[in-house]
Amino acid sequence: MVATVGNYCILVEDIGSAGIQAILQISAGLGTPPNQIAKKVCQAPSVLISEIDLESAEQINQLLKSIGLNTVVDNEDNISIENCQLYDVAIRYLEVTHLKETLDIISHVIGLEPQKILSLSSLPPGIIIGSVGIGLIDALQKRLAENAKLLFAKAHEDIYDIFVEDTQYLPHELKTSLEKTYGKSRGYIPLGVSYEDAKKLFVKLPKGNSSRIFQRKLLSYDLVLESANHAPEAIRALAKILDIPEKIIQRIMQNTPIVVAEALDYEQSIRMCELAKESNINLTNRLYNFQQYSLYIDQYRHHSSIAELKEFYDIALPNRLPAKIKSGFSELECQILTPQFDAMGLVYRFEQEMSE
């Protein structure tokens, strides 16, 4: 890919169908370190090659397109992308039955091993990659389709909240201040403040704590219908809020509490809860993946379940059932294990762990 000096450049619009291997190919062809190429591709739209003549630019552009990148040739005088915004990206898996496919797609794009991606996404807020451009985000979301939803936010900008572990020791003054201002001092606390202000509060926590601060835009919320209101006007209102038929609402109300909407952002979840409250509907927003669950198994249908459970999460069945098997499962882990347990013929349940 040797080019002569000119006034043209090649702009990377997004990663397209390419992945980390394409970046290595470009690096070898241009004689440029892979990390520099990766930065330009991941932070697209960006200028990949500059100061070349039109003929060379068009030839190189065709090669880049052949390996999957979405690129264009333009005159350098027309390019102005110095203020390109960069984002941190988190993920919410919507179809866990396609989890392997989803992880493989992400791995192909960003170069991390699937298990590492799953590990990163299991701890809220679930950031899988940082400082990337909107081009990569859009291209990756297109590939993931309905299997997952990407959430993104500018680093150290927008609104921040805090999560305080139930076991976290808090100085009396800080505990009192949190309870006075936010009504609680444990769990998810919607501070709604800047990164600087959230950091000031966070540093007051004792060192070595497992609590954390995070951007609200990187979180997702589920809506939970806590109790039923069978009044016709309430059913009509909830059907309108959730955009589902009234007949389905009537069936839903027979199984409360129940999750009625998933993967919403904070503002959307709050707005829907407020609309529900106006019609005396007990709808609450619940932060996804912060709860911890214990696994109980009542019975199993075949002995091969024991070996399979040992393979998954080092779970072993006791001699007598029903029994509590293991604690500390995240909501994501429960979602992953559910279809596996169903296929194994286990009679089981996950129950949310309650704080002392």
XYZ file of C-alpha atoms in Angstrom:
356
model
C 0.000 0.000 0.000
C 2.643 2.520 -1.024
C 1.261 5.984 -1.863
C 2.681 9.251 -3.111
C 2.115 12.639 -1.463
C -1.045 14.497 -2.424
C -4.023 16.366 -1.042
C -6.410 13.445 -0.537
C -7.223 11.250 2.426
C -9.151 8.098 3.314
C -11.815 8.479 5.956
C -12.956 5.489 8.017
C -16.696 5.891 8.566
C -17.046 2.732 10.657
C -15.622 -0.756 11.066
C -18.280 -2.253 8.790
C -18.039 -6.041 8.648
C -14.325 -6.049 9.509
C -12.757 -7.081 12.798
C -9.458 -7.114 14.633
C -7.806 -9.235 11.917
C -8.513 -6.513 9.357
C -6.656 -4.055 11.559
C -3.615 -6.344 11.533
C -3.804 -6.582 7.730
C -3.930 -2.794 7.387
C -1.053 -2.420 9.828
C 1.136 -4.790 7.807
C 0.215 -3.137 4.509
C 0.874 0.420 5.675
C 3.830 -0.355 7.911
C 2.016 1.356 10.796
C 1.849 -0.108 14.346
C -1.414 -2.055 14.963
C -2.347 0.059 18.001
C -2.346 3.222 15.871
C -4.560 1.621 13.221
C -6.854 0.163 15.881
C -7.262 3.567 17.521
C -8.261 5.219 14.233
C -10.690 2.448 13.287
C -12.270 2.221 16.756
C -12.596 5.998 17.034
C -14.175 6.379 13.590
C -15.149 8.514 11.902
C -11.469 9.331 11.580
C -8.776 9.884 8.953
C -6.894 6.637 8.380
C -4.483 7.832 5.666
C -3.730 11.413 4.642
C -1.650 13.397 2.161
C -1.869 10.997 -0.782
C -2.772 11.490 -4.445
C -6.242 10.659 -5.735
C -5.227 7.568 -7.739
C -3.413 5.976 -4.785
C -6.261 6.882 -2.436
C -8.831 5.150 -4.646
C -6.690 2.024 -5.015
C -6.103 1.732 -1.274
C -9.762 2.493 -0.596
C -10.832 -0.486 -2.708
C -8.496 -2.754 -0.738
C -9.894 -1.471 2.573
C -13.449 -2.053 1.390
C -12.553 -5.585 0.303
C -11.655 -6.490 3.908
C -14.883 -5.036 5.264
C -14.172 -1.452 6.333
C -16.576 1.335 5.394
C -14.243 3.999 3.976
C -14.441 6.948 1.608
C -11.940 9.067 -0.309
C -12.160 12.840 0.073
C -10.140 16.005 -0.327
C -8.461 16.941 2.937
C -9.961 20.426 2.714
C -13.421 18.875 3.173
C -12.590 16.918 6.329
C -13.275 18.341 9.797
C -13.593 15.700 12.532
C -11.221 17.011 15.192
C -14.015 17.162 17.772
C -15.213 13.588 17.318
C -16.889 12.396 20.525
C -15.612 9.240 22.242
C -17.714 6.937 24.397
C -17.527 4.113 26.924
C -19.756 1.206 25.909
C -21.721 -1.243 28.080
C -24.003 -4.069 26.968
C -27.318 -5.614 27.954
C -27.914 -9.136 26.610
C -31.515 -9.456 25.465
C -31.456 -13.000 24.044
C -29.270 -15.201 26.245
C -30.096 -18.234 24.110
C -27.899 -16.550 21.474
C -25.212 -15.548 23.983
C -22.368 -17.501 22.346
C -23.160 -15.942 18.969
C -23.299 -12.481 20.565
C -19.972 -12.906 22.358
C -18.322 -14.225 19.175
C -19.508 -11.165 17.233
C -18.118 -8.762 19.844
C -14.875 -10.744 20.070
C -14.439 -10.553 16.293
C -14.800 -6.762 16.413
C -12.799 -5.759 19.492
C -10.361 -8.666 19.812
C -11.136 -9.755 23.391
C -11.811 -13.396 24.250
C -15.544 -14.184 24.655
C -15.111 -15.226 28.305
C -13.358 -11.930 29.073
C -16.217 -9.986 27.459
C -18.742 -11.933 29.541
C -16.721 -11.261 32.694
C -16.571 -7.518 31.998
C -20.277 -7.316 31.237
C -21.289 -9.260 34.359
C -20.207 -6.503 36.738
C -22.384 -3.378 36.454
C -22.288 -1.130 34.596
C -20.859 -3.779 32.234
C -18.394 -1.700 30.187
C -16.825 -3.863 27.462
C -14.802 -1.201 25.612
C -13.919 2.446 26.169
C -12.978 5.557 24.191
C -14.545 4.533 20.877
C -16.359 6.538 18.223
C -20.006 6.362 17.264
C -19.043 4.593 14.025
C -17.926 1.444 15.834
C -20.948 1.548 18.173
C -23.425 1.789 15.288
C -21.695 -0.951 13.287
C -21.518 -3.311 16.265
C -25.150 -2.703 17.238
C -26.192 -3.478 13.662
C -24.405 -6.823 13.850
C -25.883 -7.678 17.249
C -29.406 -6.863 16.020
C -32.043 -7.813 18.624
C -29.744 -10.099 20.627
C -28.190 -7.299 22.673
C -28.444 -3.582 23.331
C -25.403 -1.309 23.545
C -25.453 1.548 26.050
C -22.894 4.321 25.695
C -21.853 7.546 27.382
C -19.026 10.088 27.292
C -16.395 9.307 29.929
C -16.660 11.478 33.057
C -19.635 13.360 31.644
C -23.418 13.282 32.122
C -25.073 12.062 35.337
C -23.533 9.714 37.916
C -25.073 7.455 40.562
C -23.610 5.173 43.239
C -24.106 1.615 44.424
C -23.226 0.819 48.052
C -22.886 -2.856 48.946
C -25.154 -4.113 51.736
C -22.118 -5.235 53.739
C -20.269 -1.928 53.299
C -19.323 -0.151 56.531
C -20.275 3.532 56.455
C -19.151 6.274 58.825
C -22.136 7.474 60.878
C -22.050 10.977 59.398
C -22.023 9.701 55.802
C -24.767 7.147 56.522
C -26.963 9.820 58.078
C -26.332 12.242 55.216
C -27.238 9.655 52.551
C -30.402 8.615 54.356
C -31.472 12.206 54.863
C -30.883 13.185 51.221
C -31.758 9.994 49.323
C -33.840 7.984 51.790
C -31.328 5.128 52.034
C -27.633 4.416 52.489
C -27.353 0.979 50.866
C -27.952 -0.438 47.421
C -28.520 1.707 44.344
C -28.626 5.403 45.203
C -29.629 7.706 42.315
C -27.365 10.647 43.112
C -27.987 12.377 39.799
C -24.767 14.410 40.128
C -21.611 15.127 38.105
C -18.625 12.788 38.106
C -16.676 15.215 40.304
C -19.421 15.342 42.946
C -19.932 11.578 42.880
C -16.183 11.076 43.316
C -16.153 13.388 46.343
C -18.767 11.201 48.002
C -17.154 7.948 46.895
C -13.762 8.758 48.446
C -15.481 9.071 51.827
C -16.147 5.330 51.761
C -13.525 3.186 53.539
C -10.728 1.856 51.330
C -11.073 -1.626 49.890
C -14.845 -1.384 49.496
C -16.641 -3.069 46.616
C -19.118 -0.246 46.129
C -18.904 1.740 42.894
C -19.941 4.837 40.997
C -21.187 4.759 37.430
C -22.818 6.758 34.690
C -26.565 6.492 34.618
C -26.574 6.187 30.814
C -24.645 2.917 31.061
C -27.306 1.233 33.184
C -30.543 -0.419 32.162
C -33.766 -0.816 34.096
C -36.628 -3.279 34.197
C -40.198 -2.308 35.055
C -41.865 -4.442 37.714
C -45.618 -4.565 38.239
C -45.658 -5.035 42.010
C -49.385 -5.633 42.512
C -52.574 -5.866 40.480
C -55.263 -3.250 39.940
C -58.113 -4.907 38.070
C -60.124 -1.714 37.571
C -60.960 -1.340 33.842
C -59.395 2.133 33.694
C -56.149 0.797 35.247
C -55.978 -2.046 32.713
C -56.510 0.412 29.851
C -53.858 2.762 31.217
C -51.240 0.026 31.663
C -51.960 -1.358 28.198
C -51.299 2.101 26.776
C -48.131 2.629 28.824
C -46.654 -0.742 27.810
C -48.180 -0.714 24.320
C -49.610 -4.219 24.623
C -53.215 -5.533 24.350
C -55.555 -5.304 27.353
C -56.139 -9.079 27.292
C -52.434 -9.659 27.933
C -52.479 -7.075 30.743
C -55.273 -9.034 32.450
C -53.143 -12.209 32.354
C -50.075 -10.340 33.577
C -51.967 -9.019 36.597
C -52.620 -12.592 37.709
C -48.871 -13.156 38.226
C -47.625 -10.107 40.156
C -44.967 -9.189 40.993
C -43.740 -9.566 37.419
C -41.296 -7.831 35.060
C -43.347 -6.157 32.329
C -40.628 -4.261 30.423
C -36.873 -4.701 30.077
C -33.737 -2.787 29.078
C -35.085 0.737 29.537
C -32.972 3.800 30.275
C -33.491 5.666 33.543
C -35.563 8.546 32.162
C -37.834 6.232 30.196
C -38.412 3.951 33.196
C -39.173 6.883 35.512
C -41.583 8.412 32.992
C -43.517 5.155 32.676
C -43.661 4.722 36.458
C -45.050 8.248 36.851
C -47.732 7.583 34.229
C -48.681 4.382 36.040
C -48.918 6.170 39.382
C -51.481 8.582 37.927
C -53.761 5.578 37.347
C -53.059 3.949 40.738
C -50.846 1.267 39.195
C -47.977 0.015 41.349
C -45.167 0.009 38.775
C -41.538 0.373 39.883
C -38.208 0.596 38.041
C -35.537 -1.894 39.052
C -31.866 -1.622 38.207
C -30.808 -4.635 36.159
C -28.009 -6.997 37.244
C -27.387 -5.535 40.719
C -29.406 -8.141 42.608
C -27.798 -11.309 43.957
C -29.608 -14.672 43.889
C -29.360 -18.061 45.556
C -29.990 -21.311 43.692
C -32.373 -23.896 45.151
C -32.866 -27.307 43.538
C -35.910 -29.410 44.422
C -35.216 -32.450 42.245
C -33.484 -33.703 39.116
C -34.654 -36.206 36.553
C -31.424 -37.938 35.562
C -28.023 -38.485 37.152
C -26.119 -36.814 34.308
C -27.334 -33.535 35.816
C -24.750 -33.927 38.573
C -21.805 -34.004 36.160
C -23.210 -31.107 34.129
C -23.778 -28.990 37.222
C -20.226 -29.670 38.363
C -19.041 -28.377 35.008
C -21.159 -25.200 35.250
C -20.003 -22.928 38.086
C -18.622 -25.848 40.141
C -22.097 -26.730 41.434
C -22.521 -30.123 43.112
C -25.806 -31.672 44.267
C -26.132 -32.735 47.931
C -27.381 -36.161 48.957
C -30.785 -34.864 49.941
C -33.096 -32.542 48.022
C -34.663 -30.001 48.067
C -31.694 -27.869 49.129
C -30.028 -24.505 48.756
C -27.095 -25.134 46.426
C -25.155 -21.903 45.998
C -25.414 -18.135 46.552
C -24.066 -15.061 44.830
C -25.469 -15.455 41.320
C -25.907 -12.245 39.348
C -29.056 -11.662 37.338
C -27.096 -12.213 34.124
C -25.804 -15.552 35.407
C -29.367 -16.595 36.279
C -30.444 -15.776 32.731
C -27.566 -17.787 31.272
C -28.155 -20.807 33.501
C -31.951 -20.927 33.141
C -32.112 -22.490 29.634
C -29.271 -24.853 30.544
C -31.048 -26.025 33.694
C -34.336 -26.374 31.805
C -32.659 -28.592 29.216
C -31.175 -30.726 31.992
C -34.597 -31.397 33.483
C -33.874 -29.770 36.842
C -36.661 -28.552 39.107
C -35.065 -25.407 40.523
C -35.561 -21.767 41.497
C -33.467 -18.638 41.936
C -34.420 -16.527 44.945
C -33.191 -12.994 45.543
C -30.868 -12.682 48.500
C -32.089 -10.278 51.141
C -29.755 -7.962 53.029
C -29.444 -8.344 56.780
